[in-house]
PDB file of C-alpha atoms in Angstrom:
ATOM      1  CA  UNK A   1       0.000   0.000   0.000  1.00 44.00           C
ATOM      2  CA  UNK A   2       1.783   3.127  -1.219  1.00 46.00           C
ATOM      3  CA  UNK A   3       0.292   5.407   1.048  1.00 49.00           C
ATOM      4  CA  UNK A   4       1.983   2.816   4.372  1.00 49.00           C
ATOM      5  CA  UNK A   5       5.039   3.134   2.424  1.00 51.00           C
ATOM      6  CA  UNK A   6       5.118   6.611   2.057  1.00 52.00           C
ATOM      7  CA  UNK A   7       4.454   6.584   6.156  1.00 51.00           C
ATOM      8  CA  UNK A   8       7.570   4.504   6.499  1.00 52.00           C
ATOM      9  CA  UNK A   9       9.462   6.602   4.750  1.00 53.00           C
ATOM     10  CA  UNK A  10       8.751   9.722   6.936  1.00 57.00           C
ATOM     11  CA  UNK A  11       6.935  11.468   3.695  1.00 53.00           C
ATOM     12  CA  UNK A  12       3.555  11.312   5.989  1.00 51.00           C
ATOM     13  CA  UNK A  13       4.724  12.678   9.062  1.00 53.00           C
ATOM     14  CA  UNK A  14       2.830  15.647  10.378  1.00 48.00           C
ATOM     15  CA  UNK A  15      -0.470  16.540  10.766  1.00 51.00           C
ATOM     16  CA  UNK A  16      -1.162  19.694   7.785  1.00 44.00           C
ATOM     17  CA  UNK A  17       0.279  16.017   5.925  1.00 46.00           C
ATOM     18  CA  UNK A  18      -2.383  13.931   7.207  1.00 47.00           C
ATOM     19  CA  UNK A  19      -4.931  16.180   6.910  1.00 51.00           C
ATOM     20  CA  UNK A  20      -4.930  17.239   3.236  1.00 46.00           C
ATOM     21  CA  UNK A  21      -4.456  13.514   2.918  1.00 50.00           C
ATOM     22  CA  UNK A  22      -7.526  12.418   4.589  1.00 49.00           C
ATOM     23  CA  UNK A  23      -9.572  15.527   2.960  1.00 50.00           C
ATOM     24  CA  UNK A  24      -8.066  14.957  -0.787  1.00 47.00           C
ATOM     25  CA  UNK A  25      -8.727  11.298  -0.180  1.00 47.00           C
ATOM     26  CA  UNK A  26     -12.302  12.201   0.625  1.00 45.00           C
ATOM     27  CA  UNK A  27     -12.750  14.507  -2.365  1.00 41.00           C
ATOM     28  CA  UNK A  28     -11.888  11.803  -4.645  1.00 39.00           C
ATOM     29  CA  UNK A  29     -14.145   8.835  -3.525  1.00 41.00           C
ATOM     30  CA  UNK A  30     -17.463   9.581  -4.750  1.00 39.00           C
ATOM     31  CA  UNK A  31     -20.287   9.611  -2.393  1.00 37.00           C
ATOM     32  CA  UNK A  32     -17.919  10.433   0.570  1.00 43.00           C
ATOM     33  CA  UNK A  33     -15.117   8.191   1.827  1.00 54.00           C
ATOM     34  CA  UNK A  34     -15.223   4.009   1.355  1.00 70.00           C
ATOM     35  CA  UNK A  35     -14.586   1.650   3.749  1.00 71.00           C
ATOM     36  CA  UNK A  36     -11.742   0.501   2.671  1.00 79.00           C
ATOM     37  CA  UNK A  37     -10.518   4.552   2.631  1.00 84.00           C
ATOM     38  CA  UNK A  38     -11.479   5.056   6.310  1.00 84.00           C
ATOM     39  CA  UNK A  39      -9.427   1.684   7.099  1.00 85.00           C
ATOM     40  CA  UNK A  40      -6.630   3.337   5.083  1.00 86.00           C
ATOM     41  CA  UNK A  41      -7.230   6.759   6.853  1.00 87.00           C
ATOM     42  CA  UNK A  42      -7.110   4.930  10.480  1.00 88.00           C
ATOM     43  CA  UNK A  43      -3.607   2.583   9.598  1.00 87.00           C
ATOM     44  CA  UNK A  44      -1.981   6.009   8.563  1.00 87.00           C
ATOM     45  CA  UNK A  45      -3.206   8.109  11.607  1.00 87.00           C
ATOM     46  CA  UNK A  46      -2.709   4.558  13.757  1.00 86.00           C
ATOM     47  CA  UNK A  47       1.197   4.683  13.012  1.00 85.00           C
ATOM     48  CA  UNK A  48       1.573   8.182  13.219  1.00 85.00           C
ATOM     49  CA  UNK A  49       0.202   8.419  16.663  1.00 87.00           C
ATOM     50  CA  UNK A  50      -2.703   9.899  16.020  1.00 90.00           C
ATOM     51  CA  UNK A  51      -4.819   7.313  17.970  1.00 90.00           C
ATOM     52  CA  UNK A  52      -8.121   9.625  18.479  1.00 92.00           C
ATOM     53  CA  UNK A  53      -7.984   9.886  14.494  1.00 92.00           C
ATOM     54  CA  UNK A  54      -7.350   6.589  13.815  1.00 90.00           C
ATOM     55  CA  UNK A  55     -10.107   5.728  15.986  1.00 92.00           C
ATOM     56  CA  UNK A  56     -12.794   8.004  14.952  1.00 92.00           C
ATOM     57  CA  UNK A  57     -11.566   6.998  11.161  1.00 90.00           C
ATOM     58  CA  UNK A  58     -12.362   2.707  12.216  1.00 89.00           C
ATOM     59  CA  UNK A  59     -15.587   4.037  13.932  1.00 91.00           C
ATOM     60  CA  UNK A  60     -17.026   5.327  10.297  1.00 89.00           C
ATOM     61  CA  UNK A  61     -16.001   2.489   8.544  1.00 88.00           C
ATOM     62  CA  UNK A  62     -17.996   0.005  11.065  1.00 88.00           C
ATOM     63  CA  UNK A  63     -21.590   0.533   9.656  1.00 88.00           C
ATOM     64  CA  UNK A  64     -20.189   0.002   6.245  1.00 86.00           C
ATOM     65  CA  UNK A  65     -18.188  -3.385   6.503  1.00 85.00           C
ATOM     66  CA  UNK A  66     -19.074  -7.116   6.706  1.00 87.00           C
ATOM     67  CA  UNK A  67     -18.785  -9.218   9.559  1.00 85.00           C
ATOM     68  CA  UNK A  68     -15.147 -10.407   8.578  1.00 86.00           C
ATOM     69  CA  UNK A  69     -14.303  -7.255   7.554  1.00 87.00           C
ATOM     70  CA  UNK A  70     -15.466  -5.638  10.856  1.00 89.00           C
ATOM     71  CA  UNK A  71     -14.511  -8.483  13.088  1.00 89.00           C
ATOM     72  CA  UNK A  72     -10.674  -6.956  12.100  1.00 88.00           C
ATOM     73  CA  UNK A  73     -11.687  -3.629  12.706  1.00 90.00           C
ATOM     74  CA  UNK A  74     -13.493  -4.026  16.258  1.00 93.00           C
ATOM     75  CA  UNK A  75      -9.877  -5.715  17.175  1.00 92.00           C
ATOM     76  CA  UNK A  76      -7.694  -2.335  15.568  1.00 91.00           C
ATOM     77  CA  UNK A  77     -10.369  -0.474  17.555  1.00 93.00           C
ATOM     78  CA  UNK A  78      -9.627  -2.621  20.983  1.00 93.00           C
ATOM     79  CA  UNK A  79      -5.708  -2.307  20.078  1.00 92.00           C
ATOM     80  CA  UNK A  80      -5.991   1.574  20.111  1.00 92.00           C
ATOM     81  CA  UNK A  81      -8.034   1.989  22.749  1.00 93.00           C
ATOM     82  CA  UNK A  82      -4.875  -0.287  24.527  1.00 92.00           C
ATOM     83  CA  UNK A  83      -2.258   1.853  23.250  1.00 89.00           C
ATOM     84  CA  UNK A  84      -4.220   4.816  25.109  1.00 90.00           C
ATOM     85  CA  UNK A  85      -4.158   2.823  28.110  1.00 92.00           C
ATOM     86  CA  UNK A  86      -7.986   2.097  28.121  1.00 94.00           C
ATOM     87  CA  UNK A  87      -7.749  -1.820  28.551  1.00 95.00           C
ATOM     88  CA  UNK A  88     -11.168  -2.533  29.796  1.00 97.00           C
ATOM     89  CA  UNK A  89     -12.811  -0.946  26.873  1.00 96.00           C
ATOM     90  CA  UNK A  90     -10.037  -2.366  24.683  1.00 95.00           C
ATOM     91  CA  UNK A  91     -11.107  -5.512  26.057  1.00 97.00           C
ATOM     92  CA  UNK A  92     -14.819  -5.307  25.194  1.00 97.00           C
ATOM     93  CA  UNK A  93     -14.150  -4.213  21.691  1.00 95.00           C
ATOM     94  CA  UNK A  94     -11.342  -7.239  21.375  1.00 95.00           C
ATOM     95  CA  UNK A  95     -14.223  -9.759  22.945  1.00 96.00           C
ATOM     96  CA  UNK A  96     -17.054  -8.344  20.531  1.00 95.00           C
ATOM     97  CA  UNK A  97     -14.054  -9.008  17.611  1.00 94.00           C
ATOM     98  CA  UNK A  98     -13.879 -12.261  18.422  1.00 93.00           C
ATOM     99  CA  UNK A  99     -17.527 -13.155  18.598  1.00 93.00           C
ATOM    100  CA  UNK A 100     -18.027 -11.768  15.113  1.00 92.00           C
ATOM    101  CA  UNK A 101     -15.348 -13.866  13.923  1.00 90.00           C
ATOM    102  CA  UNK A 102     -16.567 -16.902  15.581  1.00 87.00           C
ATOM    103  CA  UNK A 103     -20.185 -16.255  14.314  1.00 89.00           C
ATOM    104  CA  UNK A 104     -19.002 -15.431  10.739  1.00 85.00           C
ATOM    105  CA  UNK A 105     -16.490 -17.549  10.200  1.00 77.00           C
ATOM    106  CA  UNK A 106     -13.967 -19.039  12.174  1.00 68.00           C
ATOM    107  CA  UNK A 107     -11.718 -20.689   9.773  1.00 73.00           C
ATOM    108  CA  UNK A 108     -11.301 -17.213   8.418  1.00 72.00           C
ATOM    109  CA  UNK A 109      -7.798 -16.317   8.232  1.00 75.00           C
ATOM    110  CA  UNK A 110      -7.570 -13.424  11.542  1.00 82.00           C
ATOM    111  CA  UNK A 111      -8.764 -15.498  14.199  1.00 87.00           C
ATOM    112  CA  UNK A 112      -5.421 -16.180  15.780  1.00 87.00           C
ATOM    113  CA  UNK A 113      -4.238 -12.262  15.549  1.00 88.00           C
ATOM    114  CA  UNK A 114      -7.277 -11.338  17.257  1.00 91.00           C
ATOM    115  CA  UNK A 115      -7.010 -13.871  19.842  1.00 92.00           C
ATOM    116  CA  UNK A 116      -3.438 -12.693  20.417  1.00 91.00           C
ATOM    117  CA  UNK A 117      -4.475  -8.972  20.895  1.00 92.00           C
ATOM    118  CA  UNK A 118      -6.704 -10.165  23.767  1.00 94.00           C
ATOM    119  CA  UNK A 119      -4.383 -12.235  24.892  1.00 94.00           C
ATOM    120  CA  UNK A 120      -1.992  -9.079  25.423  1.00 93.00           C
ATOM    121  CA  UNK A 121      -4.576  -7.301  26.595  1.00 95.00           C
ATOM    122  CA  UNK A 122      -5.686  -9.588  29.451  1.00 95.00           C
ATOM    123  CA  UNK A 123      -1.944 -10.149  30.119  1.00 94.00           C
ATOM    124  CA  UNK A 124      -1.759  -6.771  30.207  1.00 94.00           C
ATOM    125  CA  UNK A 125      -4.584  -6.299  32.843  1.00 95.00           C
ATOM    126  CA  UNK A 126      -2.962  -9.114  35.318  1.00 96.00           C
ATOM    127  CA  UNK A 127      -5.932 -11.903  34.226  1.00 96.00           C
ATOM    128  CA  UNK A 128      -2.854 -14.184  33.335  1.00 95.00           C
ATOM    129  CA  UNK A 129      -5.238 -17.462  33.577  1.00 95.00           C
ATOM    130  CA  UNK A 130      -7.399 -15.953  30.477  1.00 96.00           C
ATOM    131  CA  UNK A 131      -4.067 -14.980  28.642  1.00 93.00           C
ATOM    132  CA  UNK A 132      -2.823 -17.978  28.688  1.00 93.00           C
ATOM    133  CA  UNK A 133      -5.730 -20.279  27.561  1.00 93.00           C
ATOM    134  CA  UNK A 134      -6.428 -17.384  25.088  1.00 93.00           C
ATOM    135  CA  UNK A 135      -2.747 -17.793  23.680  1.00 89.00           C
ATOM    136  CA  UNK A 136      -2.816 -21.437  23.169  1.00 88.00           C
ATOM    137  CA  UNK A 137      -5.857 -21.047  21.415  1.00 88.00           C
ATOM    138  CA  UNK A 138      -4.547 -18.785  19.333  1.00 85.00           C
ATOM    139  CA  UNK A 139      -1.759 -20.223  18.810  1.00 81.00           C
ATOM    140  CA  UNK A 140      -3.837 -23.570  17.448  1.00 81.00           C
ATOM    141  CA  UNK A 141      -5.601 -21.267  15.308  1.00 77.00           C
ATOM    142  CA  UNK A 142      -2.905 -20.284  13.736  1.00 76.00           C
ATOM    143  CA  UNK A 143      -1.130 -23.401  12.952  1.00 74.00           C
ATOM    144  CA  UNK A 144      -4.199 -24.381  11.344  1.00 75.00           C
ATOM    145  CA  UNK A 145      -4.918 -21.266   9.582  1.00 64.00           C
ATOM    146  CA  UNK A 146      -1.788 -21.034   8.728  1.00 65.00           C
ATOM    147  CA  UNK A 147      -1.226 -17.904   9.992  1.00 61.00           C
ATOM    148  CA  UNK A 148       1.396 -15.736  11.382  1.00 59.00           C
ATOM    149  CA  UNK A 149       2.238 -12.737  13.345  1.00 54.00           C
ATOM    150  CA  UNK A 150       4.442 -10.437  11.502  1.00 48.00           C
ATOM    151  CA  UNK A 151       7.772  -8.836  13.272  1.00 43.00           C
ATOM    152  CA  UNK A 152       5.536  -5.301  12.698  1.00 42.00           C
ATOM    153  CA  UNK A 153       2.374  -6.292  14.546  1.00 48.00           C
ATOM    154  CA  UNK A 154       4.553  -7.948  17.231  1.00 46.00           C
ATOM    155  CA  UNK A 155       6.420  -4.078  17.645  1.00 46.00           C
ATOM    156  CA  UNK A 156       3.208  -2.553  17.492  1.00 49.00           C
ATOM    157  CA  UNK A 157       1.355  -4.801  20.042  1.00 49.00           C
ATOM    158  CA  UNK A 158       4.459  -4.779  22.077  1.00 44.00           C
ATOM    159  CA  UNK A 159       3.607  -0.965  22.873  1.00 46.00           C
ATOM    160  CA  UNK A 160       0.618  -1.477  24.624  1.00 45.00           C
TER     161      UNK A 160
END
């Protein structure tokens, strides 16, 4: 995704940058912005550390995904509210990920990285009983998915 590249390579730091970004971007999208823009929008703003944008940017998108689709973005949502230090809401979003997923479809590829973001976050609230169980299920999930965490979401989670 050229616009996570640019991001990487510093060319999307600052906020005026951001901003015309997310306002060009919704110029050119007819009918407003698409899902898959706001997504976009809230990954840029996400790793930027923008965190109320990136949130307010997943929280738009909602009403216009599918379950799979949303199942993901109910877990970014739960991840941000943990990197602002809100784990019991990030842990209600994270819990309503997973039972979209489950309902939906398991077998999905995304289980397992949701599964490990609650994982982290109960781990992260002391409930080391649920982390663990959580984990190895994930972790099964995964194998069988054949799934796997990249080194970035593994730096990113890492923060929380």
């Amino acid at each position: 995704n050229l616009a996570l590249i640019y991001l990487a390579q510093g060319k999307l730091s600052g906020r005026r940058t951001r901003t015309s970004l997310s306002s060009g971007i919704g110029r050119s999208v007819p009918y407003g912005r698409g899902r898959r823009t706001h997504v976009l929008l809230a990954q840029i703003h996400f790793q930027a550390g923008d965190y109320t944008q990136a949130q307010l940017e997943l929280e738009a998108a909602l009403p216009k995904l599918n379950d799979i689709e949303r199942s993901t973005e109910l877990s970014d949502l739960g991840m941000i509210l943990a990197s602002r230090g809100d784990l019991a809401e990030a842990r209600k979003w994270l819990e309503a990920s997973v039972a979209v997923r489950e309902q939906a479809d398991a077998s999905a590829p995304g289980l397992g990285r949701i599964l490990a973001n609650l994982a982290l976050v109960c781990f992260r609230q002391g409930d080391l009983a649920r982390a663990r169980s959580l984990h190895q299920k994930d972790i099964r999930h995964m194998e069988t998915a054949g799934e796997f965490m990249s080194r970035w979401h593994w730096q990113n989670t890492v923060r929380c």
